[in-house]
mmCIF file of C-alpha atoms in Angstrom:
data_model
loop_
_atom_site.group_PDB
_atom_site.id
_atom_site.type_symbol
_atom_site.label_atom_id
_atom_site.label_comp_id
_atom_site.label_asym_id
_atom_site.label_seq_id
_atom_site.Cartn_x
_atom_site.Cartn_y
_atom_site.Cartn_z
ATOM 1 C CA MET A 1 -0.228 -0.266 -0.041
ATOM 2 C CA PHE A 2 3.414 2.453 1.245
ATOM 3 C CA SER A 3 3.742 1.912 -2.645
ATOM 4 C CA ILE A 4 1.125 1.855 -4.640
ATOM 5 C CA TYR A 5 0.663 5.311 -3.144
ATOM 6 C CA LEU A 6 4.098 6.525 -3.673
ATOM 7 C CA ILE A 7 3.755 5.205 -7.449
ATOM 8 C CA VAL A 8 0.886 7.962 -7.280
ATOM 9 C CA MET A 9 2.497 10.899 -5.848
ATOM 10 C CA ASN A 10 5.409 10.106 -8.307
ATOM 11 C CA GLU A 11 2.643 10.730 -10.767
ATOM 12 C CA ILE A 12 1.074 13.282 -9.610
ATOM 13 C CA LEU A 13 4.666 15.158 -9.336
ATOM 14 C CA VAL A 14 5.870 14.331 -12.761
ATOM 15 C CA THR A 15 2.447 15.589 -13.674
ATOM 16 C CA ILE A 16 3.474 18.883 -11.733
ATOM 17 C CA GLY A 17 6.456 18.703 -12.913
ATOM 18 C CA SER A 18 5.335 18.769 -16.365
ATOM 19 C CA ILE A 19 2.671 21.062 -16.082
ATOM 20 C CA ILE A 20 5.294 23.678 -14.254
ATOM 21 C CA GLY A 21 7.330 22.970 -16.907
ATOM 22 C CA THR A 22 4.730 23.751 -20.199
ATOM 23 C CA LEU A 23 3.819 26.483 -17.922
ATOM 24 C CA GLY A 24 6.793 28.137 -18.339
ATOM 25 C CA GLY A 25 9.476 26.039 -16.307
ATOM 26 C CA TRP A 26 10.749 28.053 -12.725
ATOM 27 C CA GLU A 27 9.612 31.237 -14.315
ATOM 28 C CA ALA A 28 6.293 30.727 -13.807
ATOM 29 C CA VAL A 29 6.666 29.407 -9.645
ATOM 30 C CA LYS A 30 8.803 32.285 -9.173
ATOM 31 C CA TYR A 31 5.907 34.288 -10.506
ATOM 32 C CA LEU A 32 3.258 32.148 -8.232
ATOM 33 C CA ILE A 33 5.615 32.601 -5.466
ATOM 34 C CA ASN A 34 5.847 36.391 -6.041
ATOM 35 C CA ARG A 35 3.023 37.806 -7.469
ATOM 36 C CA LYS A 36 1.686 40.010 -4.585
ATOM 37 C CA SER A 37 5.403 41.864 -4.087
ATOM 38 C CA ASN A 38 5.192 42.051 -7.679
ATOM 39 C CA LYS A 39 1.316 43.722 -8.185
ATOM 40 C CA THR A 40 3.067 45.974 -5.276
ATOM 41 C CA ILE A 41 5.366 47.125 -6.914
ATOM 42 C CA ALA A 42 3.313 47.677 -10.314
ATOM 43 C CA GLU A 43 0.381 49.243 -8.571
ATOM 44 C CA ALA A 44 3.661 51.787 -7.384
ATOM 45 C CA ASN A 45 4.868 52.204 -10.847
ATOM 46 C CA ALA A 46 1.255 53.555 -11.853
ATOM 47 C CA PHE A 47 0.254 55.645 -8.901
ATOM 48 C CA GLU A 48 4.144 57.273 -9.704
ATOM 49 C CA VAL A 49 2.837 58.099 -13.382
ATOM 50 C CA GLN A 50 -0.172 59.173 -11.690
ATOM 51 C CA ARG A 51 1.337 61.291 -9.035
ATOM 52 C CA ASN A 52 3.512 62.769 -11.767
ATOM 53 C CA ALA A 53 0.797 63.699 -14.173
ATOM 54 C CA LEU A 54 -0.828 65.900 -11.470
ATOM 55 C CA LEU A 55 2.493 67.615 -11.262
ATOM 56 C CA GLU A 56 3.030 68.588 -14.920
ATOM 57 C CA ASP A 57 -0.627 69.264 -14.857
ATOM 58 C CA TYR A 58 0.023 71.485 -11.370
ATOM 59 C CA LYS A 59 2.525 72.712 -13.308
ATOM 60 C CA ARG A 60 1.114 74.149 -16.521
ATOM 61 C CA VAL A 61 -1.681 75.072 -14.831
ATOM 62 C CA GLN A 62 0.139 77.572 -11.756
ATOM 63 C CA GLY A 63 2.084 78.784 -15.196
ATOM 64 C CA GLU A 64 -1.229 79.787 -16.939
ATOM 65 C CA VAL A 65 -2.548 81.346 -13.591
ATOM 66 C CA ASP A 66 0.932 83.031 -13.150
ATOM 67 C CA VAL A 67 -0.417 85.296 -16.398
ATOM 68 C CA LEU A 68 -3.386 85.682 -16.018
ATOM 69 C CA LYS A 69 -2.398 87.283 -12.278
ATOM 70 C CA LYS A 70 0.161 89.258 -14.163
ATOM 71 C CA LYS A 71 -3.079 90.244 -16.733
ATOM 72 C CA VAL A 72 -4.577 91.357 -13.838
ATOM 73 C CA ASP A 73 -2.419 93.643 -11.802
ATOM 74 C CA GLU A 74 -1.654 95.604 -14.976
ATOM 75 C CA LEU A 75 -5.074 95.651 -15.721
ATOM 76 C CA TYR A 76 -5.976 97.150 -12.012
ATOM 77 C CA GLU A 77 -2.567 99.450 -12.956
ATOM 78 C CA LYS A 78 -4.643 100.960 -15.716
ATOM 79 C CA LEU A 79 -7.671 101.669 -13.440
ATOM 80 C CA HIS A 80 -6.274 103.409 -11.132
ATOM 81 C CA SER A 81 -4.397 105.434 -13.427
ATOM 82 C CA LEU A 82 -7.387 106.158 -15.648
ATOM 83 C CA GLU A 83 -9.163 106.349 -12.447
ATOM 84 C CA ASN A 84 -7.035 109.370 -11.682
ATOM 85 C CA GLU A 85 -6.575 110.551 -14.731
ATOM 86 C CA ARG A 86 -11.151 111.165 -14.585
ATOM 87 C CA LEU A 87 -10.583 112.929 -10.732
ATOM 88 C CA ASP A 88 -8.092 115.319 -12.280
ATOM 89 C CA LEU A 89 -10.180 115.859 -15.396
ATOM 90 C CA ILE A 90 -13.131 117.112 -12.175
ATOM 91 C CA ARG A 91 -10.861 118.277 -10.318
ATOM 92 C CA GLU A 92 -10.109 121.284 -13.379
ATOM 93 C CA ASN A 93 -13.316 121.201 -14.481
ATOM 94 C CA ASN A 94 -15.415 122.256 -11.374
ATOM 95 C CA GLU A 95 -11.765 124.844 -10.890
ATOM 96 C CA LEU A 96 -13.198 126.182 -14.062
ATOM 97 C CA ARG A 97 -16.312 126.219 -12.877
ATOM 98 C CA LEU A 98 -15.651 128.132 -10.343
ATOM 99 C CA GLN A 99 -13.656 130.899 -12.327
ATOM 100 C CA LEU A 100 -16.464 131.104 -13.734
ATOM 101 C CA LYS A 101 -19.266 131.583 -11.422
ATOM 102 C CA GLU A 102 -15.717 133.959 -10.430
ATOM 103 C CA ALA A 103 -15.419 136.318 -13.793
ATOM 104 C CA GLU A 104 -19.475 135.895 -14.672
ATOM 105 C CA LYS A 105 -19.986 138.425 -10.883
ATOM 106 C CA HIS A 106 -17.173 140.501 -12.234
ATOM 107 C CA VAL A 107 -19.251 141.603 -15.318
ATOM 108 C CA CYS A 108 -17.980 145.175 -16.284
ATOM 109 C CA LEU A 109 -19.764 145.728 -19.705
ATOM 110 C CA GLN A 110 -17.461 149.324 -19.967
ATOM 111 C CA PRO A 111 -14.996 148.644 -22.680
ATOM 112 C CA ASP A 112 -11.325 147.058 -22.010
ATOM 113 C CA ASP A 113 -9.429 150.152 -21.314
ATOM 114 C CA LYS A 114 -11.822 151.711 -18.963
ATOM 115 C CA CYS A 115 -12.432 148.867 -16.200
ATOM 116 C CA LEU A 116 -10.426 148.196 -14.020
ATOM 117 C CA GLN A 117 -11.941 144.839 -11.992
ATOM 118 C CA ARG A 118 -10.714 143.754 -16.050
ATOM 119 C CA LEU A 119 -7.311 144.081 -14.635
ATOM 120 C CA ASN A 120 -5.110 141.612 -12.676
ATOM 121 C CA ASN A 121 -3.777 142.373 -9.022
ATOM 122 C CA GLY A 122 -0.075 144.491 -10.089
ATOM 123 C CA VAL A 123 -2.215 146.269 -12.313
ATOM 124 C CA LYS A 124 -4.478 147.085 -10.842
ATOM 125 C CA CYS A 125 -2.714 148.848 -8.229
ATOM 126 C CA ARG A 126 -0.775 151.080 -10.542
ATOM 127 C CA LEU A 127 -3.311 152.026 -12.084
ATOM 128 C CA VAL A 128 -4.752 153.163 -8.530
ATOM 129 C CA ASN A 129 -1.446 154.622 -7.138
ATOM 130 C CA LEU A 130 -1.351 156.777 -10.296
ATOM 131 C CA LEU A 131 -5.111 157.777 -10.127
ATOM 132 C CA ARG A 132 -3.905 159.172 -6.684
ATOM 133 C CA GLY A 133 -1.261 160.118 -8.134
ATOM 134 C CA ASN A 134 1.269 158.513 -5.889
ATOM 135 C CA TYR A 135 2.894 157.119 -8.626
ATOM 136 C CA THR A 136 4.148 160.233 -9.300
ATOM 137 C CA LYS A 137 5.910 160.799 -6.311
ATOM 138 C CA ASP A 138 8.802 157.684 -7.394
ATOM 139 C CA HIS A 139 8.969 158.815 -10.503
ATOM 140 C CA PRO A 140 8.852 162.628 -11.471
ATOM 141 C CA ASP A 141 9.798 162.116 -14.747
ATOM 142 C CA ALA A 142 6.469 159.764 -16.475
ATOM 143 C CA ILE A 143 3.648 160.462 -18.798
ATOM 144 C CA ILE A 144 0.669 160.976 -17.037
ATOM 145 C CA THR A 145 -1.041 162.605 -19.133
ATOM 146 C CA GLU A 146 -1.038 164.358 -22.383
ATOM 147 C CA GLU A 147 0.351 167.382 -21.784
ATOM 148 C CA ASP A 148 3.292 165.752 -19.893
ATOM 149 C CA MET A 149 3.564 163.928 -23.291
ATOM 150 C CA GLN A 150 3.827 167.167 -25.626
ATOM 151 C CA ASN A 151 6.441 168.072 -22.780
ATOM 152 C CA SER A 152 8.971 165.526 -23.287
ATOM 153 C CA ASN A 153 8.065 166.189 -27.684
ATOM 154 C CA GLY A 154 9.171 169.571 -27.174
ATOM 155 C CA ASP A 155 12.253 168.025 -24.072
ATOM 156 C CA LEU A 156 13.190 165.810 -26.979
ATOM 157 C CA GLU A 157 12.765 168.636 -29.517
ATOM 158 C CA LYS A 158 15.237 170.814 -27.118
ATOM 159 C CA GLU A 159 18.012 168.023 -26.713
ATOM 160 C CA GLU A 160 17.809 167.458 -31.028
ATOM 161 C CA THR A 161 18.566 170.533 -31.688
ATOM 162 C CA VAL A 162 20.974 171.412 -28.698
#
């Protein structure tokens, strides 16, 4: 009985050995033994490939975001400069309106040469001093009236004859 058992066992081993030999021999045995570790290695490689793909996508998207941020910054700078320009124009417009209101207060119907309101302060002060006679104190040779003009012409003719 023991011999039958050995014969059957021998045939089973030969059959298993021939099946293993037909399926790839020693490599099939290594595959069967290492299939869990091979599966783990394959999963790790797949994860690495996915990770690299995600990193490349992240870098690409980050570059696009940086470009868009620069464009937004440029647009904000342009917006602020246009707002400042608009505020300057509003201020200038208001100043001109104020000057127009001031000018409307001092409307004079007299001709230009007779109206003191149209003259600036420096000229107005000189004319007021001239009318008061204060100007001739500092400038005795000043020509103020038509007589002074004729006298100065007479003085020039006398000097030319001499």
